[in-house]
Amino acid sequence: MELFEDGKGIAVGDWQFRVEKGPIGSSEETDNLSSKLNMKLPGMMFTKNVVELNARLTTPSESKESLFFKMSFDPVGALRGIGKNDPRIQVKAAKHWDARRANEQVQVIKAETDWTFSSTYMGDIVSGISSIEENTTRGINIEKLKRRDIPVLYFNEAVLYEDELDDNGTSCYNVRLRVSGEFFLLLARFWLRVDGVFGRLYETRYYYEFGTDAIVREWKRQEGFVEDLGVRTDLRIRTLVFIRTPSSLD
């Protein structure tokens, strides 16, 4: 185990973890990004925030390290995970607006991009995957996560974007990373609250025990309208991301 000199990450065996964080992006940065993606951006874009993890291997026949797995989370990737607008979700005052303009000749402009910035982004796996398979039995070892005799060597988190929805709620995407000597757990979470109307939670968890052949990935969705209290969508998808281990590179 070795902490990076700049304090931005840690190396555990063949694995390296890094979290870069910076201030909210400048108006020039966000304007350029908005033009590039052709979409309205959240009010707070943390353009320099990145969470990255990779594993490297040095073989006797090579003079330098050879990358065999890399995964990263960044604001641009999170924005690309935003889909089309859901017309069911409106601010609380929308009903009053609809009633007032019922007898008026008003042109309604419908938004194409989701104004809540809901993103299903699960990160970018750049390299080192041999296969991805659905799995319902092999999951996150909750008991190991709760053990106090396995100390946390490194913890950090980074917000990728956040928006207050014109004072009508909160929309936020953030990533948390926890590393111990036996495993790592990464949680990527999108959280939405439209005041008095709707709530939504998307969570992606990556869990890996060092030395094994696959990373467990769980994606969970929960959402519901305030007027439908007790009704909730709870979708959980579990997959195994098989990585190229040192032996598979021979």
XYZ file of C-alpha atoms in Angstrom, residues 20-187:
168
model
C -8.988 14.569 -8.931
C -11.063 17.509 -7.668
C -11.279 21.165 -8.587
C -13.601 24.170 -8.420
C -16.775 24.723 -10.414
C -15.964 25.145 -14.101
C -15.625 28.644 -15.519
C -18.298 30.163 -17.768
C -15.982 29.675 -20.742
C -15.532 25.981 -19.952
C -19.243 25.363 -19.483
C -20.220 27.360 -22.580
C -17.803 25.321 -24.698
C -19.079 22.091 -23.198
C -22.695 23.107 -23.725
C -22.001 23.823 -27.400
C -20.104 20.559 -27.799
C -22.891 18.437 -26.305
C -25.701 20.634 -27.673
C -27.532 20.738 -24.360
C -28.239 22.942 -21.363
C -25.850 22.121 -18.516
C -26.471 21.874 -14.780
C -25.766 25.062 -12.853
C -22.671 23.645 -11.162
C -20.319 21.688 -13.409
C -17.195 20.357 -11.722
C -15.305 20.028 -14.973
C -11.996 18.934 -13.416
C -13.397 16.238 -11.125
C -12.422 12.701 -12.136
C -12.423 9.341 -10.367
C -10.125 6.789 -11.968
C -8.951 3.291 -11.137
C -6.672 0.975 -13.038
C -4.553 -2.128 -12.647
C -1.129 -2.532 -14.199
C 1.159 -5.479 -14.777
C 4.878 -5.693 -15.461
C 5.940 -8.864 -17.270
C 9.546 -10.043 -17.692
C 9.361 -9.624 -21.468
C 8.309 -5.985 -21.265
C 10.380 -2.958 -20.395
C 7.452 -0.949 -19.081
C 4.069 -1.467 -17.438
C 1.184 -2.759 -19.530
C -2.312 -1.512 -18.735
C -4.858 -4.297 -18.414
C -7.811 -2.592 -16.739
C -9.020 0.993 -16.520
C -12.289 2.576 -15.425
C -13.123 6.251 -14.928
C -15.939 8.637 -14.008
C -16.018 12.215 -15.303
C -18.604 15.000 -15.797
C -18.807 14.677 -19.576
C -19.572 10.976 -19.309
C -22.263 11.695 -16.720
C -23.887 14.288 -19.011
C -23.924 11.829 -21.892
C -25.935 9.489 -19.686
C -28.838 11.981 -19.579
C -31.816 10.917 -21.674
C -34.878 12.638 -23.085
C -37.304 14.699 -21.056
C -40.025 12.864 -19.098
C -43.231 14.929 -19.537
C -44.726 13.416 -16.357
C -42.221 15.260 -14.159
C -43.056 18.935 -13.676
C -42.517 21.455 -10.902
C -45.300 21.856 -8.354
C -46.468 25.184 -9.810
C -46.931 23.734 -13.310
C -50.602 22.875 -12.694
C -51.341 26.490 -11.815
C -49.541 27.680 -14.939
C -51.541 25.254 -17.096
C -54.809 26.532 -15.617
C -53.910 30.185 -16.213
C -52.984 29.740 -19.846
C -55.863 27.379 -20.705
C -57.771 30.168 -22.439
C -54.735 32.002 -23.780
C -52.957 31.663 -27.086
C -49.634 30.557 -25.673
C -47.083 28.524 -27.563
C -45.686 25.757 -25.361
C -42.057 24.862 -26.070
C -41.300 21.282 -25.110
C -37.809 20.449 -23.857
C -36.039 17.572 -25.566
C -33.253 17.103 -23.027
C -34.231 16.004 -19.537
C -34.481 19.201 -17.458
C -33.893 17.155 -14.276
C -30.471 15.997 -15.591
C -31.228 12.373 -14.621
C -28.240 10.275 -15.692
C -27.925 6.481 -15.936
C -24.143 6.789 -16.332
C -22.255 3.772 -14.933
C -18.731 4.970 -15.684
C -16.414 4.363 -18.616
C -14.532 1.081 -18.751
C -11.728 2.008 -21.100
C -9.854 -1.283 -21.375
C -9.211 -4.676 -19.844
C -12.607 -6.383 -20.128
C -12.860 -9.983 -21.264
C -16.644 -10.265 -20.842
C -19.688 -9.008 -18.943
C -22.293 -11.478 -17.750
C -25.582 -11.260 -15.886
C -25.422 -12.824 -12.443
C -27.972 -13.241 -9.664
C -25.991 -15.211 -7.079
C -22.583 -13.591 -6.804
C -22.972 -10.219 -5.140
C -21.377 -7.664 -2.855
C -20.015 -9.170 0.351
C -21.956 -7.056 2.845
C -20.524 -8.901 5.851
C -16.983 -8.091 4.743
C -17.908 -4.433 4.277
C -19.127 -4.307 7.889
C -15.992 -5.843 9.412
C -14.096 -3.390 11.602
C -10.888 -5.428 11.533
C -10.404 -4.512 7.848
C -9.315 -0.861 7.992
C -10.187 1.668 5.317
C -6.929 2.728 3.672
C -8.404 5.422 1.462
C -11.736 7.219 1.081
C -12.656 10.082 -1.190
C -15.584 11.444 -3.158
C -16.172 13.826 -6.035
C -19.263 15.652 -7.265
C -19.522 15.648 -11.063
C -22.439 18.082 -11.365
C -25.232 19.633 -9.341
C -28.255 21.808 -10.071
C -30.961 23.424 -7.928
C -33.612 23.220 -10.677
C -34.390 26.940 -10.451
C -35.067 26.599 -6.715
C -37.484 23.735 -7.299
C -35.330 20.915 -5.933
C -31.950 19.261 -6.308
C -30.215 17.204 -8.972
C -26.771 15.806 -8.200
C -24.335 13.164 -9.462
C -21.457 12.147 -7.204
C -18.965 9.293 -6.853
C -17.567 7.794 -3.639
C -14.569 5.475 -3.404
C -13.533 3.268 -0.478
C -10.372 1.164 -0.595
C -9.147 -1.400 1.946
C -6.342 -3.947 1.802
C -8.769 -6.665 0.673
C -11.302 -4.946 -1.582
C -12.583 -1.703 -3.029
C -16.136 -0.375 -3.232
C -17.164 2.421 -5.581
C -20.600 4.056 -5.408
